[in-house]
Short mmCIF file of C-alpha atoms and ligand atoms in Angstrom, two decimals:
data_model
loop_
_atom_site.label_atom_id
_atom_site.label_comp_id
_atom_site.label_asym_id
_atom_site.label_seq_id
_atom_site.Cartn_x
_atom_site.Cartn_y
_atom_site.Cartn_z
CA MET A 28 211.86 213.98 -2.10
CA HIS A 29 210.04 213.23 1.12
CA GLU A 30 209.52 216.29 3.30
CA THR A 31 209.99 215.88 7.02
CA THR A 32 209.38 218.69 9.45
CA PRO A 33 210.59 218.50 13.02
CA HIS A 34 208.35 216.57 15.42
CA SER A 35 206.14 215.20 12.68
CA PRO A 36 207.48 211.89 11.54
CA LEU A 37 205.66 209.66 9.13
CA VAL A 38 203.98 206.92 11.18
CA VAL A 39 202.98 203.83 9.23
CA PRO A 40 200.50 201.56 11.10
CA ARG A 41 200.86 197.80 11.30
CA SER A 42 198.32 197.17 8.57
CA GLU A 43 200.40 199.14 6.04
CA HIS A 44 203.84 197.55 6.35
CA ARG A 45 205.26 194.08 6.16
CA ILE A 46 207.14 193.74 9.44
CA SER A 47 205.80 190.82 11.36
CA ARG A 48 206.83 189.79 14.87
CA ALA A 49 207.29 186.26 13.45
CA ASN A 50 210.46 187.48 11.80
CA ILE A 51 211.93 189.16 14.84
CA SER A 52 214.12 187.07 17.06
CA GLU A 53 212.41 185.85 20.24
CA ASN A 54 215.10 187.44 22.37
CA ALA A 55 214.79 190.84 20.73
CA LEU A 56 211.06 190.67 21.29
CA LYS A 57 211.61 189.78 24.93
CA VAL A 58 213.83 192.86 25.36
CA LEU A 59 211.32 195.11 23.63
CA TYR A 60 208.34 193.84 25.71
CA ARG A 61 210.24 193.90 28.96
CA LEU A 62 211.25 197.58 28.46
CA LYS A 63 207.74 198.47 27.47
CA ASN A 64 206.27 196.73 30.53
CA ALA A 65 208.71 198.60 32.69
CA GLY A 66 207.23 201.83 31.41
CA TYR A 67 209.81 202.79 28.78
CA GLN A 68 209.67 203.38 25.04
CA ALA A 69 211.22 200.58 23.06
CA TYR A 70 211.94 200.30 19.33
CA LEU A 71 213.72 198.04 16.95
CA VAL A 72 216.09 200.26 14.98
CA GLY A 73 218.75 200.38 12.32
CA GLY A 74 219.67 197.59 9.92
CA GLY A 75 217.16 195.20 11.50
CA VAL A 76 214.15 197.29 10.55
CA ARG A 77 215.58 198.03 7.10
CA ASP A 78 216.20 194.35 6.40
CA LEU A 79 212.76 193.28 7.64
CA LEU A 80 211.07 195.84 5.42
CA LEU A 81 213.08 194.48 2.48
CA GLY A 82 212.07 190.96 3.34
CA ARG A 83 215.68 190.04 4.19
CA GLU A 84 216.90 188.23 7.23
CA PRO A 85 218.50 190.72 9.63
CA LYS A 86 222.01 190.00 10.83
CA ASP A 87 221.15 191.22 14.31
CA PHE A 88 218.57 193.25 16.17
CA ASP A 89 219.31 196.58 17.83
CA VAL A 90 216.98 198.26 20.24
CA ALA A 91 216.62 201.95 21.11
CA THR A 92 214.92 203.25 24.20
CA ASP A 93 214.38 206.35 26.34
CA ALA A 94 215.58 204.42 29.42
CA THR A 95 219.11 205.38 30.52
CA PRO A 96 221.74 202.60 30.56
CA GLU A 97 221.37 202.28 34.30
CA GLN A 98 217.62 201.97 34.00
CA VAL A 99 218.06 199.29 31.32
CA ARG A 100 220.40 197.40 33.61
CA ARG A 101 217.81 197.37 36.33
CA VAL A 102 215.30 195.77 33.99
CA PHE A 103 217.58 192.90 32.88
CA ARG A 104 219.66 190.52 35.00
CA ASN A 105 221.53 189.17 31.96
CA CYS A 106 222.84 192.61 31.06
CA ARG A 107 226.19 194.33 30.89
CA LEU A 108 226.97 197.94 30.19
CA ILE A 109 229.76 198.60 27.70
CA GLY A 110 231.47 201.72 26.42
CA ARG A 111 232.86 204.61 28.41
CA ARG A 112 231.25 207.80 27.39
CA PHE A 113 228.26 206.66 25.45
CA ARG A 114 227.22 203.52 27.29
CA LEU A 115 225.34 200.69 25.61
CA ALA A 116 223.56 197.84 27.29
CA HIS A 117 224.23 194.31 26.02
CA VAL A 118 221.54 191.86 27.00
CA TYR A 119 222.80 188.29 26.77
CA PHE A 120 220.82 185.25 25.74
CA GLY A 121 223.33 182.47 25.34
CA ARG A 122 225.17 183.33 22.14
CA GLU A 123 222.76 186.05 21.08
CA ILE A 124 223.34 189.62 22.24
CA VAL A 125 220.63 192.26 21.90
CA GLU A 126 222.16 195.70 22.01
CA VAL A 127 220.09 198.35 23.70
CA ALA A 128 221.00 202.00 23.20
CA THR A 129 219.54 205.00 24.88
CA PHE A 130 218.32 207.68 22.45
CA ARG A 131 221.34 209.62 21.46
CA GLY A 132 221.43 213.38 21.14
CA GLY A 133 223.56 215.70 19.10
CA GLY A 134 221.62 215.55 15.92
CA TYR A 135 223.19 216.10 12.56
CA ASP A 136 223.01 219.83 12.68
CA GLU A 137 226.45 221.36 12.99
CA ASP A 138 224.94 224.36 14.70
CA ALA A 139 223.13 222.32 17.35
CA VAL A 140 223.96 223.26 20.90
CA GLY A 141 226.46 221.16 22.75
CA GLU A 142 230.20 221.23 22.77
CA ARG A 143 231.88 219.31 20.01
CA HIS A 144 235.08 217.34 20.23
CA ILE A 145 236.84 214.58 18.34
CA HIS A 146 236.39 211.03 19.59
CA LYS A 147 237.87 208.14 17.56
CA GLY A 148 237.98 210.36 14.48
CA MET A 149 234.28 211.33 14.79
CA ILE A 150 232.95 214.67 15.76
CA VAL A 151 230.71 214.14 18.76
CA ARG A 152 228.99 216.48 21.13
CA ASP A 153 228.64 216.42 24.86
CA ASN A 154 224.87 216.31 25.01
CA LEU A 155 224.96 212.52 25.06
CA TYR A 156 221.38 211.40 25.38
CA GLY A 157 218.55 212.88 23.42
CA THR A 158 215.04 212.47 22.03
CA ARG A 159 213.82 209.87 19.60
CA GLU A 160 213.92 212.43 16.86
CA GLU A 161 217.51 213.41 17.59
CA ASP A 162 218.38 209.75 17.75
CA ALA A 163 216.92 209.26 14.27
CA LEU A 164 218.56 212.31 12.71
CA ARG A 165 222.07 211.49 13.88
CA ARG A 166 221.94 208.17 12.05
CA ASP A 167 223.78 207.75 8.76
CA PHE A 168 221.38 206.80 5.98
CA SER A 169 217.65 207.42 5.78
CA VAL A 170 217.01 203.68 5.32
CA ASN A 171 218.96 203.02 8.54
CA GLY A 172 216.87 205.59 10.46
CA LEU A 173 213.57 203.71 10.78
CA TYR A 174 211.94 202.69 14.07
CA TYR A 175 209.61 199.79 14.74
CA ASN A 176 207.52 200.62 17.77
CA ILE A 177 206.68 197.68 20.02
CA ALA A 178 203.81 199.62 21.62
CA ASP A 179 201.64 199.63 18.49
CA PHE A 180 203.79 197.82 15.84
CA SER A 181 203.98 200.92 13.71
CA VAL A 182 207.04 202.06 11.74
CA ILE A 183 208.30 205.61 12.38
CA ASP A 184 210.19 207.51 9.70
CA TYR A 185 211.79 210.90 10.37
CA ALA A 186 214.02 211.11 7.30
CA GLY A 187 212.28 209.79 4.26
CA GLY A 188 213.71 206.33 4.77
CA LEU A 189 210.59 204.44 3.58
CA GLU A 190 210.53 206.32 0.28
CA ASP A 191 214.27 205.69 -0.23
CA LEU A 192 213.79 202.01 0.64
CA GLN A 193 211.07 201.83 -2.00
CA ALA A 194 213.33 203.55 -4.54
CA GLY A 195 216.38 201.43 -3.66
CA ARG A 196 218.30 204.56 -2.79
CA LEU A 197 221.03 205.34 -0.23
CA ARG A 198 220.81 208.85 1.00
CA LEU A 199 222.50 210.45 3.97
CA ILE A 200 220.13 212.06 6.45
CA GLY A 201 220.13 215.85 6.39
CA ASN A 202 220.67 218.17 3.51
CA ASP A 203 224.49 218.51 3.57
CA PRO A 204 226.03 215.10 2.62
CA GLU A 205 229.56 216.51 2.68
CA LYS A 206 229.14 217.61 6.26
CA ARG A 207 227.87 214.14 7.19
CA TYR A 208 230.94 212.50 5.60
CA ARG A 209 233.22 214.96 7.41
CA GLU A 210 231.56 214.21 10.73
CA ASP A 211 232.43 210.57 10.25
CA PRO A 212 234.41 209.60 7.17
CA VAL A 213 233.70 205.92 7.76
CA ARG A 214 230.24 206.65 6.31
CA MET A 215 231.98 206.73 2.88
CA LEU A 216 232.92 203.11 3.41
CA ARG A 217 229.49 202.29 4.80
CA VAL A 218 227.69 203.68 1.76
CA VAL A 219 229.80 201.48 -0.52
CA ARG A 220 229.09 198.44 1.72
CA PHE A 221 225.32 199.02 1.69
CA ALA A 222 225.29 199.66 -2.04
CA CYS A 223 226.70 196.19 -2.54
CA LYS A 224 224.77 194.52 0.23
CA LEU A 225 221.36 195.91 -0.69
CA GLY A 226 221.95 196.44 -4.39
CA PHE A 227 220.89 200.06 -3.94
CA ASN A 228 221.98 203.14 -5.83
CA ILE A 229 223.77 205.92 -4.08
CA ASP A 230 221.88 209.20 -4.38
CA PRO A 231 223.93 211.53 -6.65
CA SER A 232 224.19 214.14 -3.92
CA CYS A 233 225.90 211.51 -1.67
CA GLU A 234 227.93 209.97 -4.48
CA ARG A 235 229.68 213.08 -5.74
CA PRO A 236 231.56 213.87 -2.51
CA LEU A 237 232.98 210.31 -2.40
CA PHE A 238 235.41 211.21 -5.18
CA GLU A 239 236.61 214.24 -3.29
CA LEU A 240 236.70 213.32 0.36
CA GLY A 241 238.56 210.02 0.45
CA HIS A 242 241.54 211.68 2.06
CA LEU A 243 239.44 212.18 5.25
CA LEU A 244 239.83 208.48 5.93
CA ARG A 245 243.38 209.28 7.05
CA ASP A 246 241.91 210.88 10.16
CA VAL A 247 240.15 207.66 11.19
CA PRO A 248 242.01 205.57 13.74
CA PRO A 249 243.75 202.66 11.93
CA ALA A 250 242.22 200.09 14.30
CA ARG A 251 238.72 201.24 13.40
CA LEU A 252 239.53 201.05 9.76
CA PHE A 253 240.73 197.50 10.16
CA GLU A 254 237.29 196.57 11.49
CA GLU A 255 235.60 198.37 8.66
CA VAL A 256 237.79 196.74 6.02
CA LEU A 257 236.81 193.35 7.42
CA LYS A 258 233.15 194.29 7.11
CA LEU A 259 233.75 195.48 3.59
CA LEU A 260 235.83 192.65 2.25
CA GLN A 261 235.07 189.70 4.46
CA THR A 262 231.28 189.46 4.65
CA GLY A 263 230.55 187.85 1.32
CA LEU A 264 230.56 190.95 -0.92
CA GLY A 265 234.27 191.50 -1.17
CA LEU A 266 234.54 191.61 -4.94
CA CYS A 267 231.65 194.09 -5.38
CA THR A 268 232.95 196.27 -2.61
CA PHE A 269 236.51 196.21 -3.92
CA GLU A 270 235.35 197.34 -7.39
CA LYS A 271 233.27 200.17 -5.94
CA LEU A 272 236.06 201.27 -3.58
CA ARG A 273 238.34 201.49 -6.63
CA HIS A 274 235.72 203.35 -8.57
CA TYR A 275 235.43 206.06 -5.88
CA ARG A 276 239.19 206.07 -5.37
CA LEU A 277 238.70 205.07 -1.78
CA PHE A 278 240.78 201.88 -2.09
CA ALA A 279 243.84 204.03 -2.62
CA GLN A 280 243.32 205.59 0.80
CA LEU A 281 243.24 202.21 2.50
CA PHE A 282 245.88 200.32 0.53
CA PRO A 283 247.96 202.87 -1.35
CA ALA A 284 250.93 200.59 -2.10
CA THR A 285 248.65 198.02 -3.69
CA ASP A 286 246.62 200.63 -5.47
CA GLU A 287 249.73 202.04 -7.15
CA TRP A 288 250.36 198.70 -8.75
CA LEU A 289 246.73 198.20 -9.68
CA ASP A 290 247.05 201.26 -11.86
CA HIS A 291 250.17 199.80 -13.56
CA GLU A 292 248.78 196.38 -14.05
CA ASP A 293 250.57 194.31 -16.62
CA HIS A 294 248.88 191.30 -18.26
CA ASN A 295 245.85 192.02 -16.16
CA PHE A 296 247.70 191.06 -13.02
CA PRO A 297 247.52 192.19 -10.13
CA ILE A 298 243.90 193.22 -10.46
CA THR A 299 243.03 189.69 -11.33
CA PHE A 300 244.89 188.37 -8.36
CA VAL A 301 243.10 190.62 -5.84
CA SER A 302 239.74 190.06 -7.53
CA ARG A 303 240.20 186.32 -7.49
CA GLY A 304 241.27 186.36 -3.90
CA LEU A 305 238.15 188.33 -2.96
CA GLU A 306 235.95 186.10 -5.10
CA ASN A 307 237.43 183.11 -3.36
CA THR A 308 236.70 184.61 0.04
CA ASP A 309 233.11 185.46 -1.00
CA ARG A 310 232.62 181.84 -2.16
CA ARG A 311 233.98 180.40 1.02
CA ILE A 312 231.64 182.61 3.06
CA ARG A 313 228.66 181.49 0.93
CA GLU A 314 229.67 177.88 1.53
CA ALA A 315 230.03 178.62 5.31
CA LYS A 316 233.72 177.74 5.23
CA PRO A 317 236.10 179.53 7.60
CA VAL A 318 237.98 182.56 6.34
CA THR A 319 240.88 184.36 8.03
CA PRO A 320 241.81 187.99 7.80
CA ALA A 321 245.46 186.82 7.55
CA PHE A 322 244.82 185.26 4.15
CA LEU A 323 242.75 188.22 2.97
CA PHE A 324 245.35 190.78 3.94
CA ALA A 325 248.16 188.61 2.56
CA VAL A 326 246.31 188.80 -0.77
CA LEU A 327 245.73 192.52 -0.54
CA LEU A 328 249.39 193.33 0.11
CA TRP A 329 251.02 190.72 -2.05
CA GLU A 330 251.65 192.94 -5.03
CA PRO A 331 253.96 195.45 -3.28
CA VAL A 332 255.56 192.57 -1.32
CA ARG A 333 256.47 190.51 -4.31
CA ARG A 334 257.73 193.52 -6.24
CA ARG A 335 260.01 194.53 -3.42
CA PHE A 336 261.10 190.91 -2.93
CA ALA A 337 262.10 190.62 -6.58
CA GLN A 338 263.99 193.90 -6.38
CA LEU A 339 265.92 192.70 -3.34
CA LEU A 340 266.68 189.36 -4.96
CA ALA A 341 268.02 191.14 -8.00
CA GLY A 342 270.29 193.02 -5.59
CA ASP A 343 271.65 189.70 -4.42
CA VAL A 344 269.90 189.59 -1.08
CA ALA A 345 269.20 186.03 0.08
CA ALA A 346 265.59 184.89 -0.34
CA ASN A 347 264.74 184.58 3.35
CA GLU A 348 266.18 187.96 4.15
CA ALA A 349 264.56 189.54 1.10
CA MET A 350 261.08 188.35 2.10
CA LEU A 351 261.57 189.59 5.67
CA VAL A 352 262.53 193.01 4.42
CA ALA A 353 259.80 193.14 1.73
CA ALA A 354 257.15 192.20 4.27
CA GLY A 355 258.54 194.66 6.83
CA ASP A 356 258.40 197.46 4.25
CA ALA A 357 254.79 196.65 3.38
CA PHE A 358 253.70 196.61 7.01
CA ALA A 359 255.55 199.83 7.76
CA ARG A 360 253.50 201.56 5.11
CA GLN A 361 250.20 199.82 5.80
CA GLN A 362 249.91 199.80 9.59
CA PRO A 363 249.49 203.59 10.01
CA LEU A 364 246.45 203.45 7.70
CA VAL A 365 244.71 200.15 8.37
CA ALA A 366 246.17 198.52 11.48
CA ILE A 367 246.40 194.78 11.08
CA PRO A 368 246.42 193.21 14.53
CA ARG A 369 249.61 191.42 15.52
CA ARG A 370 247.95 188.01 15.60
CA PHE A 371 247.48 188.20 11.78
CA VAL A 372 250.88 189.65 11.00
CA LEU A 373 252.88 186.47 11.65
CA PRO A 374 250.64 184.21 9.61
CA MET A 375 250.77 186.69 6.75
CA ARG A 376 254.58 186.72 6.84
CA GLU A 377 254.50 182.93 6.83
CA ILE A 378 252.13 182.71 3.87
CA TRP A 379 254.44 185.01 1.94
CA SER A 380 257.73 183.47 2.90
CA LEU A 381 256.42 180.01 2.02
CA GLN A 382 255.85 181.14 -1.60
CA PRO A 383 259.43 180.96 -2.76
CA ARG A 384 259.98 177.89 -0.60
CA LEU A 385 257.17 176.09 -2.47
CA GLU A 386 259.15 176.62 -5.64
CA ARG A 387 261.99 174.47 -4.40
CA HIS A 388 260.62 171.01 -3.95
CA ALA A 389 263.68 168.81 -4.09
CA GLY A 390 265.00 166.44 -1.40
CA LYS A 391 263.36 166.38 2.02
CA ARG A 392 261.97 169.90 1.71
CA PRO A 393 258.50 168.95 0.56
CA TYR A 394 257.93 166.75 3.57
CA ARG A 395 258.95 169.51 5.92
CA LEU A 396 256.78 172.02 4.16
CA LEU A 397 253.76 169.73 4.42
CA THR A 398 253.99 169.80 8.20
CA HIS A 399 254.28 173.60 8.33
CA PRO A 400 251.26 174.96 10.17
CA ARG A 401 250.73 177.48 7.37
CA PHE A 402 251.20 175.00 4.53
CA ARG A 403 247.53 174.82 3.57
CA ALA A 404 247.06 178.60 3.47
CA ALA A 405 250.33 178.95 1.49
CA TYR A 406 249.19 176.30 -0.94
CA ASP A 407 245.79 178.08 -1.41
CA PHE A 408 247.75 181.27 -1.97
CA LEU A 409 249.86 179.56 -4.61
CA LEU A 410 246.67 178.32 -6.37
CA LEU A 411 245.45 181.87 -6.45
CA ARG A 412 248.71 183.13 -7.95
CA THR A 413 248.45 180.41 -10.55
CA GLU A 414 244.82 181.25 -11.39
CA ALA A 415 245.79 184.84 -11.81
CA GLY A 416 248.58 183.86 -14.20
CA GLU A 417 251.46 184.92 -12.01
CA VAL A 418 253.09 181.48 -11.87
CA ASP A 419 253.10 178.48 -14.11
CA SER A 420 250.41 176.00 -13.21
CA ALA A 421 252.97 173.14 -13.21
CA LEU A 422 254.09 174.14 -9.72
CA ALA A 423 250.63 174.13 -8.16
CA ASP A 424 249.84 170.87 -10.01
CA TRP A 425 252.94 169.35 -8.55
CA TRP A 426 251.84 170.23 -4.98
CA THR A 427 248.31 169.11 -5.62
CA ARG A 428 249.62 165.69 -6.73
CA PHE A 429 252.22 165.49 -4.00
CA GLN A 430 249.65 165.99 -1.24
CA ALA A 431 247.36 163.36 -2.64
CA ALA A 432 250.16 160.81 -3.42
CA ASN A 433 251.23 157.81 -1.33
CA ASP A 434 254.77 157.43 -0.01
CA GLN A 435 256.07 155.64 -3.05
CA VAL A 436 254.72 158.11 -5.54
CA ARG A 437 256.03 160.94 -3.38
CA ALA A 438 259.49 159.45 -3.44
CA GLU A 439 259.32 159.19 -7.18
CA MET A 440 258.10 162.78 -7.50
CA ILE A 441 261.02 164.06 -5.48
CA GLY A 442 263.48 162.03 -7.54
CA GLU A 443 261.93 163.43 -10.65
CA THR A 444 262.18 167.01 -9.52
CA THR A 445 265.75 166.62 -8.36
CA LYS A 446 266.54 166.00 -12.01
CA THR A 447 264.31 168.56 -13.62
CA ARG A 448 264.52 171.15 -10.86
CA ARG A 449 264.30 174.65 -12.05
CA ARG A 450 264.06 177.83 -10.03
CA ARG A 451 261.56 180.39 -10.94
CA PRO A 452 261.68 183.67 -9.06
CA VAL A 453 258.45 184.75 -7.39
CA ALA A 454 258.16 187.95 -9.30
CA GLY A 455 259.61 186.67 -12.50
CA LYS A 456 258.05 187.51 -15.81
CA LYS A 457 254.58 186.25 -16.12
CA THR A 458 254.57 182.82 -17.69
CA THR A 459 251.61 181.87 -19.79
CA GLY A 460 250.90 178.43 -21.17
CA THR A 461 249.98 175.36 -19.22
P1 ATP B 12 224.42 195.64 9.11
O1 ATP B 12 223.38 194.88 8.38
O2 ATP B 12 225.68 195.65 8.39
O3 ATP B 12 224.54 195.34 10.59
P2 ATP B 12 223.41 198.12 10.13
O4 ATP B 12 222.66 199.23 9.42
O5 ATP B 12 222.70 197.42 11.21
O6 ATP B 12 223.91 197.15 8.99
P3 ATP B 12 225.40 198.74 12.08
O7 ATP B 12 226.83 199.01 11.89
O8 ATP B 12 225.01 197.49 12.77
O9 ATP B 12 224.72 198.78 10.62
O10 ATP B 12 224.78 200.02 12.82
C1 ATP B 12 223.48 200.00 13.33
C2 ATP B 12 222.82 201.33 13.07
O11 ATP B 12 223.53 202.38 13.74
C3 ATP B 12 222.78 201.76 11.61
O12 ATP B 12 221.64 201.24 10.95
C4 ATP B 12 222.73 203.29 11.73
O13 ATP B 12 221.40 203.71 12.00
C5 ATP B 12 223.56 203.56 12.93
N1 ATP B 12 224.99 203.84 12.55
C6 ATP B 12 225.98 202.91 12.50
N2 ATP B 12 227.15 203.50 12.14
C7 ATP B 12 226.87 204.80 11.96
C8 ATP B 12 227.68 205.94 11.58
N3 ATP B 12 228.98 205.81 11.31
N4 ATP B 12 227.05 207.13 11.58
C9 ATP B 12 225.76 207.26 11.84
N5 ATP B 12 224.98 206.25 12.18
C10 ATP B 12 225.49 205.03 12.26
MG1 MG B 13 223.49 195.85 12.48
#
């Protein structure tokens, strides 16, 4: 493994790496040069450097500097400081934001000086700003700890990141991975995300603790976990990430009610249902179609909801009431773990409660349902249930035809169903056949 001693990072000159300014956004370059010309150090850091070295297009560009946030603000007019304790500067260029962070202190060493306290589930210290080295060593993975220096276009590596990049390996910085996960349990989710995104292997020393430390996610604020879950499951790699989360038993920490049923899957459902839903989302993202967290979370929680719904129906609770209660139960269990913002909760309830309503398509009902603002999402949801083998495909086919049909055909279809109408409970036995 690459040896790094304090104060002696590996410095790779421009001629020996592939990062070219041509691949860095014009605005990020402006920020880097402006800081440099004002007499400060300025580096491209984090995922941007990693992705450039891999020949990938970075999602965004982050900058690190020795200038304090106030000094950064004096350099840029189009700049706003955010954050309370640790302040970041956002430099605005129309839609693009370049984030500028002052070197952060605190290091990874538990024994480092500075008072520690818990902030948003992370252990942080009070020595806020630090040196470039400290800034590098408090980062999560070695491949995320590389610096591109605008002063001489070199790449600076304190933690063996270049070697790990070469090897396709994710390794936490420092020599005590467990400690690093304890400092911030979200790193367990990040390692899974990067493994899928980069196609890298997780170093065995960083992989082993994943099986043991999942419970630490319970200490992370639910709102932060919601953001992380979106990054995990709604950025085009949902299926891969889901499978890895299951493998490391981390999924159970995020969605325990769903996970319980995944372990008891019958006829390959519900695992198929969740997988298909994620695959669907991944495809939509690839095709640059819009995706909504409401649909994603409706998929993720459907299994416990439909089970509870069926149970209530069997106890003679009316369908509307049963769905309300089933959804309420699911949220009551889920929200303390991964907090789904209110604006997604109502659409989720609607997608679910439309499911049994789609099964009754006699009389004027189908016309009313078509105008429901959540009809399209509910129909897509029904297609997914059909693909996963939960419901007979005749129902989805009926709705597909009904939407495409003209008035006359629609009238005939409704007449037809009035005669052959048959109720099929949402959580009824799986029907095979076509
Ligand atoms: P992405 O391509 O998903 O943006 P990224 O590596 O840029 O990947 P960010 O979440 O944008 O990830 O974070 C930027 C950088 O900040 C990371 O590369 C890493 O150096 C550091 N970082 C982010 N989160 C953590 C964390 N939880 N612990 C330590 N360092 C972190
Ligand atoms: Mg980033």
